[in-house]
Amino acid sequence: MQDSLKHLYDPLVPESDPVFSEEDLTSPKKTVRFQERRAAAEEGGGRRKPRLNRYALGGAVLASTNSILLGYDIGVMSGAVLFIRESLMITPAQVEILVGSLNVVSLIGSLASGRTSDLIGRRYTIVLAASTFLIGALLMGLAPSFTFLMAGRVVAGIGVGYALVIGPVYAAEISPAMTRGFLSSLPEVFINVGILLGYVSNYALSGLPVDISWRLMLGLAGVPAIAIGAGVMTMPESPRWLVMEGRFEEAKRVLIKTSEDEAEAELRLNQMKSNIGVDGSTGPVSARWHGQGVWKELLWRPTRPVRRILIAAIGLNFFMQASGNDAVVYFSPEVFQDAGISDNQQLLGVTIIMGLAKTFFAFVSALFLDHFGRRPLLMLGSTGMAVSLAGLGLGSKFLERSGSKPTWAITLCVVAVCADVSFFSIGLGPITWVYSSEIFPTRLRAQGTSLAIAVNRVVSGVVAMSFLSISREITFGGMFFVLAGIMGFATVFFYFFLPETKGKSLEEIWALFEKEDTVSSHKIEIEQA
């Protein structure tokens, strides 16, 4: 029984069964027999606990480390801006532009990454992302004026845009289906590791002269970029991209390392050819395809399943940033200052506590994502964020009207901020990357994911560039109440539009989006479980 089940854990390809030929890969009979085999396995003692392929884990980790660059920028800028404001004498409006511009400019990299990765491959796109960010970090660290500083932000932002798309796509394409949630959520874990490193850098360098401290804070971002660029060259190319290029022997060598034996690797290779629509005898023809026609298929006349996938992916990425999480992290020192914490080192110390909470819960979510599924953790996270933001709004409103700044109210605000970012790390943080990279079919994945993350970046930039201005008009307390309401709407959206994808192959995920009712299909999944 175990041998007959081993192909249930194939990465993002139709589940394997030697009984069926390539022509039968999408047969309805095959689907029925697949369900019968799964049921028989469960009756015979349950499905095998999925093993984590170390080769796939290594590749996913290396690809996901690119996300450290964005995390470090988010964390370090929250503290560096305190010193930049004093050193370069910039206005509050310039602070918002400085902070939010990276997210807006990353739209360029996000939109370009899909076509770029189809053209030059996933691995070299990761190297391109790290190299671009390195140049931006050096420009920011050496900037003599606000104009040069903004130029560095623009270059770094393009690199971030590339990194945010290609990391999850590569991790999804190399990961087995039953551990795809964990491996595809690693980018969010590394974003939080980067944020924490940024906070620690802020705290460690805050005692230096003002004009030196912020330059070192920003310039040190080049160190992980160099390490990432070098490390990525040791990892394999995505086997699915190699198949699209007609490089079948190279794809087979990668698959042998991520499979239990050579026979399984051969079968997976044949299935990838069938799934992508190529044939071993037409390698040169398939090699000329570099994503042509995908935008038309996505936006001009999408089929019903593609339309539902776009709604789910774009909606999820919209609410991820409309939650205000990035803005809360960027401007947490200002929030805590408003709450009554005035010393710079105390402010940066509190942000380290927040960073520890974010990183811990992101890792916990990654570990349990394949066990509990996407929907439960997503619903828990969004509901928890709504409650935490409402509590933060209440605490902020009380402090605004109180002249004494009582300790309990300050504590409430600090705890509410930590709870908000922790619930984000449980739900929206990791699941957005996982879900966006796994629901698109192979042909549309790179550019479909880039479109969804482009929306993510635009919303993040708009929120970051308007957060302080809106808060000055309606107060921080009012702003947090607005964000709590947004998360309430987000919870409803997730319930009705996002079906569960835990442990499913591409064909099963595609079938989910062909169904009329997401809620009903989820109830059926629960009953079958």
Coordinates of C-alpha atoms in Angstrom, one line a residue:
M1 CA 0.0 0.0 0.0
Q2 CA 2.8 2.4 0.8
D3 CA 4.3 2.0 -2.7
S4 CA 1.0 2.7 -4.3
L5 CA 0.6 5.9 -2.3
K6 CA 4.1 7.4 -2.7
H7 CA 3.0 9.5 -5.7
L8 CA 0.4 11.3 -3.6
Y9 CA 3.3 13.5 -2.5
D10 CA 4.4 14.7 -6.0
P11 CA 5.2 18.4 -6.3
L12 CA 2.5 20.4 -8.1
V13 CA 1.8 17.8 -10.7
P14 CA -1.0 15.3 -11.3
E15 CA -0.7 12.4 -8.8
S16 CA 1.0 9.4 -10.2
D17 CA -0.3 5.9 -10.9
P18 CA 1.5 3.4 -13.1
V19 CA -1.9 2.0 -14.1
F20 CA -2.5 5.1 -16.3
S21 CA -0.8 6.2 -19.4
E22 CA 0.0 9.8 -20.2
E23 CA -3.1 10.1 -22.3
D24 CA -5.2 9.3 -19.2
L25 CA -3.7 11.9 -16.9
T26 CA -6.8 14.0 -16.9
S27 CA -9.3 11.2 -17.3
P28 CA -12.4 11.3 -15.0
K29 CA -12.0 7.6 -14.3
K30 CA -8.5 8.4 -13.0
T31 CA -10.0 10.9 -10.6
V32 CA -12.5 8.4 -9.3
R33 CA -9.8 5.7 -8.9
F34 CA -7.6 8.3 -7.1
Q35 CA -10.3 9.0 -4.6
E36 CA -11.0 5.2 -4.2
R37 CA -7.3 4.6 -3.6
R38 CA -7.1 7.4 -1.0
A39 CA -10.1 6.1 0.8
A40 CA -8.7 2.6 0.8
A41 CA -5.4 3.9 2.2
E42 CA -7.2 5.7 5.0
E43 CA -9.2 2.6 5.9
G44 CA -5.9 0.6 6.0
G45 CA -4.3 2.8 8.6
G46 CA -4.3 6.3 7.3
R47 CA -2.1 8.2 4.8
R48 CA 1.6 8.1 5.3
K49 CA 3.0 11.1 7.2
P50 CA 4.7 13.2 4.5
R51 CA 8.5 13.2 4.6
L52 CA 10.4 16.4 4.0
N53 CA 12.8 16.0 1.1
R54 CA 16.0 17.6 2.2
Y55 CA 17.0 18.6 -1.3
A56 CA 13.7 20.3 -1.9
L57 CA 14.0 21.9 1.5
G58 CA 17.5 23.3 0.7
G59 CA 16.3 24.8 -2.6
A60 CA 13.2 26.4 -1.0
V61 CA 15.3 27.8 1.9
L62 CA 17.8 29.3 -0.4
A63 CA 15.1 30.8 -2.7
S64 CA 13.2 32.2 0.3
T65 CA 16.2 33.9 1.9
N66 CA 15.7 36.6 -0.8
S67 CA 12.7 37.7 1.3
I68 CA 15.2 38.7 4.1
L69 CA 15.9 41.8 2.0
L70 CA 12.4 43.1 2.2
G71 CA 12.1 42.2 5.8
Y72 CA 15.4 44.0 6.7
D73 CA 14.3 47.1 4.9
I74 CA 10.9 47.2 6.7
G75 CA 12.5 46.7 10.1
V76 CA 15.6 48.9 9.6
M77 CA 13.6 51.8 8.0
S78 CA 11.3 52.0 11.0
G79 CA 14.2 53.1 13.2
A80 CA 16.5 54.7 10.6
V81 CA 13.9 57.2 9.7
L82 CA 14.2 58.7 13.2
F83 CA 17.8 59.6 12.5
I84 CA 17.3 60.4 8.8
R85 CA 14.7 63.0 9.8
E86 CA 17.3 64.7 12.1
S87 CA 20.3 64.3 9.8
L88 CA 18.7 65.4 6.5
M89 CA 16.0 67.7 8.0
I90 CA 13.2 66.1 6.0
T91 CA 9.5 66.9 6.4
P92 CA 6.8 64.4 7.6
A93 CA 5.5 64.3 4.0
Q94 CA 9.0 63.3 2.8
V95 CA 9.2 60.6 5.5
E96 CA 6.0 59.0 4.1
I97 CA 7.3 59.2 0.5
L98 CA 10.7 57.7 1.6
V99 CA 9.1 54.8 3.5
G100 CA 6.3 54.0 1.0
S101 CA 8.2 54.6 -2.2
L102 CA 10.0 51.2 -2.0
N103 CA 6.6 49.4 -2.0
V104 CA 5.3 51.3 -5.0
V105 CA 8.4 51.0 -7.0
S106 CA 8.6 47.3 -6.3
L107 CA 5.5 47.1 -8.6
I108 CA 8.0 47.3 -11.5
G109 CA 10.0 44.3 -10.3
S110 CA 6.8 42.4 -9.5
L111 CA 5.3 42.8 -13.0
A112 CA 8.6 42.1 -14.8
S113 CA 9.5 39.1 -12.7
G114 CA 7.0 36.7 -14.3
R115 CA 8.2 37.2 -17.9
T116 CA 11.8 37.5 -16.7
S117 CA 11.7 34.2 -14.9
D118 CA 10.1 32.5 -17.8
L119 CA 12.9 33.9 -20.0
I120 CA 16.1 33.4 -18.0
G121 CA 14.8 30.9 -15.4
R122 CA 13.8 31.0 -11.7
R123 CA 17.4 30.7 -10.3
Y124 CA 18.9 33.6 -12.3
T125 CA 15.9 35.8 -11.5
I126 CA 16.7 35.3 -7.8
V127 CA 20.3 36.4 -8.5
L128 CA 19.0 39.4 -10.4
A129 CA 16.8 40.4 -7.4
A130 CA 19.6 40.1 -4.9
S131 CA 22.0 42.1 -7.2
T132 CA 19.5 44.9 -7.8
F133 CA 18.8 45.2 -4.1
L134 CA 22.6 45.3 -3.3
I135 CA 23.1 48.3 -5.6
G136 CA 20.1 50.0 -4.0
A137 CA 21.4 49.4 -0.5
L138 CA 24.8 50.9 -1.4
L139 CA 23.2 53.9 -2.9
M140 CA 21.1 54.5 0.3
G141 CA 24.0 54.0 2.6
L142 CA 26.2 56.5 0.7
A143 CA 23.5 59.0 -0.1
P144 CA 24.5 62.6 0.6
S145 CA 21.0 64.0 0.2
F146 CA 17.3 63.1 0.2
T147 CA 17.4 62.9 -3.6
F148 CA 20.1 60.3 -3.7
L149 CA 18.5 58.4 -0.9
M150 CA 15.3 58.2 -3.0
A151 CA 17.3 56.9 -5.9
G152 CA 18.6 54.1 -3.8
R153 CA 15.0 53.3 -2.6
V154 CA 13.9 53.1 -6.3
V155 CA 16.6 50.6 -7.2
A156 CA 16.2 48.6 -4.0
G157 CA 12.4 48.5 -4.6
I158 CA 12.8 46.9 -8.0
G159 CA 14.9 44.2 -6.5
V160 CA 12.3 43.6 -3.8
G161 CA 9.6 43.3 -6.4
Y162 CA 11.5 40.5 -8.2
A163 CA 12.2 38.7 -4.9
L164 CA 8.6 38.7 -3.7
V165 CA 7.4 36.9 -6.8
I166 CA 10.2 34.5 -7.6
G167 CA 10.8 33.1 -4.1
P168 CA 7.3 31.6 -3.6
V169 CA 7.1 30.5 -7.2
Y170 CA 10.3 28.5 -7.1
A171 CA 9.5 27.1 -3.6
A172 CA 6.1 25.9 -4.9
E173 CA 7.5 24.3 -8.0
I174 CA 10.1 22.3 -6.3
S175 CA 8.0 21.3 -3.2
P176 CA 6.1 18.1 -2.7
A177 CA 2.3 18.7 -2.5
M178 CA 2.0 17.5 1.1
T179 CA 4.7 19.8 2.4
R180 CA 4.1 22.6 -0.1
G181 CA 2.4 24.8 2.6
F182 CA 5.5 24.7 4.8
L183 CA 8.1 25.2 2.1
S184 CA 6.1 27.9 0.2
S185 CA 5.5 29.8 3.5
L186 CA 9.3 30.1 4.1
P187 CA 9.4 33.5 2.4
E188 CA 7.2 35.0 5.1
V189 CA 9.3 33.4 7.8
F190 CA 12.4 35.0 6.3
I191 CA 10.7 38.4 5.9
N192 CA 10.1 38.3 9.6
V193 CA 13.7 37.2 10.3
G194 CA 14.8 40.2 8.2
I195 CA 12.5 42.5 10.1
L196 CA 14.0 41.2 13.4
L197 CA 17.5 41.7 12.0
G198 CA 16.5 45.3 11.1
Y199 CA 15.2 46.0 14.6
V200 CA 18.4 44.6 16.2
S201 CA 20.5 46.7 13.8
N202 CA 18.6 49.8 14.8
Y203 CA 19.1 49.1 18.5
A204 CA 22.8 48.2 18.1
L205 CA 23.7 51.3 16.0
S206 CA 21.4 53.8 17.7
G207 CA 24.3 55.0 19.9
L208 CA 26.5 56.1 17.0
P209 CA 26.5 59.7 15.7
V210 CA 23.3 60.5 13.9
D211 CA 24.9 61.0 10.4
I212 CA 26.6 57.6 10.6
S213 CA 24.0 55.4 12.3
W214 CA 21.3 55.5 9.6
R215 CA 23.9 55.0 6.8
L216 CA 25.2 51.9 8.4
M217 CA 21.7 50.7 9.1
L218 CA 20.7 50.9 5.5
G219 CA 24.1 50.0 3.9
L220 CA 24.3 46.7 5.9
A221 CA 21.4 45.4 3.8
G222 CA 24.0 44.7 1.1
V223 CA 25.6 41.9 3.3
P224 CA 22.7 39.5 3.1
A225 CA 22.2 40.4 -0.6
I226 CA 25.8 39.2 -1.4
A227 CA 25.4 36.0 0.6
I228 CA 22.0 35.3 -1.1
G229 CA 23.4 35.8 -4.6
A230 CA 26.3 33.5 -4.0
G231 CA 24.2 30.8 -2.2
V232 CA 21.5 30.7 -4.9
M233 CA 24.1 29.6 -7.5
T234 CA 24.4 26.3 -5.6
M235 CA 20.7 25.4 -5.9
P236 CA 19.0 23.6 -8.8
E237 CA 16.8 25.2 -11.5
S238 CA 13.1 24.6 -11.2
P239 CA 12.4 21.2 -13.0
R240 CA 9.1 22.6 -14.3
W241 CA 10.9 25.5 -16.0
L242 CA 13.4 23.1 -17.4
V243 CA 10.6 21.1 -18.9
M244 CA 9.0 24.2 -20.5
E245 CA 12.4 24.9 -22.0
G246 CA 12.7 21.4 -23.4
R247 CA 15.7 20.6 -21.2
F248 CA 14.4 17.2 -20.2
E249 CA 17.6 15.5 -19.1
E250 CA 18.4 18.4 -16.7
A251 CA 14.9 18.3 -15.4
K252 CA 15.3 14.6 -14.8
R253 CA 18.5 15.0 -12.9
V254 CA 16.8 17.5 -10.5
L255 CA 13.7 15.2 -10.2
I256 CA 15.9 12.2 -9.2
K257 CA 17.2 14.2 -6.3
T258 CA 13.7 15.2 -5.1
S259 CA 12.2 11.7 -5.7
E260 CA 12.4 8.4 -3.9
D261 CA 13.9 6.6 -6.9
E262 CA 14.8 7.0 -10.6
A263 CA 11.6 5.3 -11.8
E264 CA 9.5 7.9 -9.9
A265 CA 11.5 10.7 -11.3
E266 CA 10.9 9.4 -14.8
L267 CA 7.2 9.2 -14.2
R268 CA 7.1 12.7 -12.8
L269 CA 9.0 14.0 -15.8
N270 CA 6.4 12.4 -18.2
Q271 CA 3.6 13.9 -16.2
M272 CA 5.2 17.4 -16.3
K273 CA 5.4 17.1 -20.0
S274 CA 1.8 16.2 -20.3
N275 CA 0.6 18.8 -17.8
I276 CA 2.6 21.6 -19.6
G277 CA 1.6 20.3 -23.0
V278 CA 5.0 19.4 -24.4
D279 CA 6.4 16.3 -25.9
G280 CA 9.9 14.9 -25.6
S281 CA 10.1 14.8 -29.4
T282 CA 9.4 18.5 -29.7
G283 CA 11.9 20.0 -27.3
P284 CA 13.2 22.7 -29.6
V285 CA 9.6 23.9 -30.2
S286 CA 8.8 24.0 -26.6
A287 CA 12.0 25.8 -25.8
R288 CA 10.8 28.9 -27.7
W289 CA 7.9 29.5 -25.3
H290 CA 8.7 32.2 -22.8
G291 CA 5.3 33.2 -21.5
Q292 CA 3.8 34.6 -24.7
G293 CA 0.0 35.1 -24.6
V294 CA -0.3 34.7 -20.9
W295 CA -1.5 38.2 -20.2
K296 CA -4.2 37.8 -22.8
E297 CA -5.3 34.6 -21.2
L298 CA -5.3 36.1 -17.8
L299 CA -6.9 39.5 -18.4
W300 CA -8.6 39.6 -21.8
R301 CA -10.9 36.6 -21.9
P302 CA -10.2 34.5 -18.8
T303 CA -12.0 31.2 -18.4
R304 CA -14.3 30.9 -15.4
P305 CA -11.8 29.0 -13.2
V306 CA -9.0 31.6 -14.2
R307 CA -11.4 34.4 -13.3
R308 CA -12.1 32.9 -9.9
I309 CA -8.4 32.3 -9.3
L310 CA -7.7 35.9 -10.1
I311 CA -10.4 37.1 -7.7
A312 CA -9.0 34.9 -4.9
A313 CA -5.3 35.8 -5.5
I314 CA -5.8 39.6 -6.0
G315 CA -8.3 39.8 -3.2
L316 CA -6.0 38.0 -0.8
N317 CA -3.0 40.2 -1.7
F318 CA -5.2 43.3 -1.4
F319 CA -6.3 42.5 2.1
M320 CA -2.8 41.5 3.1
Q321 CA -1.7 45.1 2.7
A322 CA -5.0 46.9 3.4
S323 CA -4.7 45.4 6.9
G324 CA -2.0 48.1 7.5
N325 CA 0.5 45.6 8.8
D326 CA 3.5 47.0 6.9
A327 CA 2.5 50.6 7.9
V328 CA 2.2 49.5 11.6
V329 CA 5.6 48.0 11.4
Y330 CA 7.2 50.9 9.5
F331 CA 5.7 53.5 11.9
S332 CA 5.6 51.6 15.1
P333 CA 8.1 54.0 16.8
E334 CA 5.6 56.9 16.0
V335 CA 2.7 54.8 17.3
F336 CA 4.6 54.1 20.5
Q337 CA 5.8 57.7 20.8
D338 CA 2.1 58.8 20.6
A339 CA 1.4 56.2 23.3
G340 CA 3.9 57.9 25.7
I341 CA 7.3 56.2 25.1
S342 CA 9.7 58.9 24.2
D343 CA 13.3 57.6 24.5
N344 CA 14.7 56.4 21.2
Q345 CA 16.4 53.3 22.6
Q346 CA 13.2 52.3 24.5
L347 CA 11.3 52.7 21.3
L348 CA 13.7 50.5 19.4
G349 CA 13.7 48.0 22.3
V350 CA 9.9 47.6 22.1
T351 CA 10.2 47.0 18.3
I352 CA 12.6 44.1 19.0
I353 CA 9.9 42.5 21.1
M354 CA 7.4 43.0 18.3
G355 CA 9.9 41.5 15.8
L356 CA 10.4 38.4 18.0
A357 CA 6.6 37.9 18.3
K358 CA 6.2 38.2 14.5
T359 CA 9.0 35.8 13.7
F360 CA 7.9 33.2 16.3
F361 CA 4.4 33.0 15.1
A362 CA 5.4 33.0 11.4
F363 CA 7.5 29.9 12.0
V364 CA 4.7 28.3 14.0
S365 CA 2.2 28.9 11.2
A366 CA 4.7 27.5 8.7
L367 CA 5.0 24.3 10.7
F368 CA 1.3 23.7 11.0
L369 CA 0.1 25.0 7.7
D370 CA 0.1 21.6 6.0
H371 CA -1.7 20.0 9.1
F372 CA -4.5 22.5 9.7
G373 CA -4.9 23.8 6.2
R374 CA -5.0 27.3 4.7
R375 CA -8.5 28.4 5.5
P376 CA -8.6 27.8 9.3
L377 CA -5.3 29.6 9.9
L378 CA -6.3 32.4 7.6
M379 CA -9.7 32.9 9.3
L380 CA -8.1 32.7 12.7
G381 CA -5.4 35.3 11.7
S382 CA -7.8 37.8 10.2
T383 CA -10.3 37.6 13.0
G384 CA -7.5 38.0 15.6
M385 CA -6.2 41.0 13.7
A386 CA -9.6 42.6 13.7
V387 CA -9.9 42.2 17.5
S388 CA -6.3 43.3 18.1
L389 CA -6.7 46.5 16.0
A390 CA -10.0 47.3 17.8
G391 CA -8.2 47.0 21.1
L392 CA -5.3 49.1 19.8
G393 CA -7.9 51.7 18.7
L394 CA -9.5 51.8 22.2
G395 CA -6.1 52.2 23.9
S396 CA -5.0 54.9 21.6
K397 CA -8.3 56.8 21.9
F398 CA -8.0 56.7 25.7
L399 CA -4.4 58.0 25.6
E400 CA -5.4 60.8 23.3
R401 CA -7.9 62.1 25.8
S402 CA -5.8 61.4 28.9
G403 CA -3.1 63.8 30.0
S404 CA -1.5 61.4 32.5
K405 CA -0.6 58.5 30.1
P406 CA -1.4 55.7 32.5
T407 CA 0.9 52.6 32.3
W408 CA -2.0 50.2 31.8
A409 CA -3.1 52.0 28.6
I410 CA 0.5 52.1 27.2
T411 CA 0.8 48.4 28.0
L412 CA -2.5 47.7 26.2
C413 CA -1.2 49.5 23.1
V414 CA 2.1 47.6 23.1
V415 CA 0.3 44.2 23.7
A416 CA -2.3 45.0 21.0
V417 CA 0.4 45.9 18.4
C418 CA 2.3 42.7 19.2
A419 CA -1.0 40.7 19.0
D420 CA -1.9 42.3 15.6
V421 CA 1.5 41.5 14.0
S422 CA 1.4 38.0 15.5
F423 CA -2.0 37.2 14.1
F424 CA -0.8 38.5 10.8
S425 CA 2.1 36.1 10.9
I426 CA -0.3 33.2 11.7
G427 CA -2.6 33.9 8.8
L428 CA -2.2 36.6 6.1
G429 CA 1.5 36.7 6.2
P430 CA 2.6 33.2 5.2
I431 CA -0.7 32.1 3.5
T432 CA -0.7 34.9 1.0
W433 CA 2.5 33.7 -0.5
V434 CA 1.6 30.0 -0.4
Y435 CA -1.9 30.5 -1.9
S436 CA -0.9 32.9 -4.6
S437 CA 1.9 30.6 -5.9
E438 CA -0.1 27.4 -5.8
I439 CA -3.5 28.2 -7.3
F440 CA -2.4 29.3 -10.7
P441 CA -1.8 26.5 -13.3
T442 CA 1.7 26.0 -14.5
R443 CA 1.4 28.0 -17.7
L444 CA 0.0 31.0 -15.9
R445 CA 1.8 30.7 -12.5
A446 CA 4.8 33.1 -12.9
Q447 CA 2.9 36.0 -14.5
G448 CA -0.3 35.3 -12.6
T449 CA 1.6 35.5 -9.3
S450 CA 3.4 38.6 -10.4
L451 CA 0.1 40.3 -11.2
A452 CA -1.3 39.4 -7.7
I453 CA 1.9 40.6 -6.0
A454 CA 1.9 43.8 -8.0
V455 CA -1.5 44.6 -6.4
N456 CA 0.1 43.7 -3.1
R457 CA 2.9 46.2 -3.6
V458 CA 0.6 49.1 -4.8
V459 CA -1.7 48.8 -1.9
S460 CA 1.3 48.5 0.5
G461 CA 2.8 51.7 -0.9
V462 CA -0.5 53.6 -0.8
V463 CA -1.1 52.6 2.8
A464 CA 2.5 53.4 3.9
M465 CA 2.5 56.7 2.1
S466 CA -0.8 57.8 3.6
F467 CA -0.8 56.2 7.1
L468 CA 0.7 59.2 9.0
S469 CA -1.4 61.8 7.0
I470 CA -4.7 60.0 7.6
S471 CA -3.7 59.4 11.3
R472 CA -3.1 63.1 11.7
E473 CA -6.6 63.8 10.5
I474 CA -8.6 61.1 12.3
T475 CA -5.9 60.2 15.0
F476 CA -4.1 56.9 15.4
G477 CA -7.1 55.5 17.3
G478 CA -9.5 56.3 14.4
M479 CA -7.1 54.8 11.9
F480 CA -6.9 51.5 13.9
F481 CA -10.7 51.3 14.0
V482 CA -10.8 51.7 10.2
L483 CA -8.2 48.9 9.8
A484 CA -10.2 46.7 12.2
G485 CA -13.3 47.2 10.0
I486 CA -11.2 46.3 6.9
M487 CA -10.1 43.0 8.5
G488 CA -13.8 42.2 9.3
F489 CA -14.6 42.5 5.6
A490 CA -11.5 40.5 4.8
T491 CA -12.7 37.6 7.0
V492 CA -16.0 37.5 5.1
F493 CA -14.2 37.5 1.7
F494 CA -11.9 34.7 2.7
Y495 CA -14.8 32.6 3.8
F496 CA -16.7 32.8 0.6
F497 CA -14.0 33.0 -2.1
L498 CA -11.0 30.9 -0.9
P499 CA -11.4 27.1 -1.1
E500 CA -9.0 24.9 0.9
T501 CA -6.0 23.7 -1.1
K502 CA -4.1 21.7 1.5
G503 CA -2.4 18.6 0.1
K504 CA -4.0 18.9 -3.3
S505 CA -2.4 18.5 -6.7
L506 CA -2.7 21.1 -9.5
E507 CA -5.7 19.2 -11.1
E508 CA -7.5 19.1 -7.7
I509 CA -6.9 22.8 -7.1
W510 CA -8.1 23.6 -10.6
A511 CA -11.3 21.5 -10.0
L512 CA -11.9 23.5 -6.8
F513 CA -12.2 26.7 -8.8
E514 CA -14.5 25.1 -11.3
K515 CA -17.0 24.4 -8.6
E516 CA -19.9 26.8 -8.2
D517 CA -19.8 27.3 -4.4
T518 CA -16.6 27.6 -2.4
V519 CA -18.3 27.3 0.9
S520 CA -20.1 24.1 -0.2
S521 CA -17.0 22.6 -1.5
H522 CA -15.2 23.3 1.7
K523 CA -18.0 21.6 3.7
I524 CA -17.7 18.6 1.4
E525 CA -14.0 18.5 2.1
I526 CA -14.7 18.5 5.9
E527 CA -17.2 15.7 5.6
Q528 CA -14.8 13.6 3.5
A529 CA -12.1 14.2 6.1

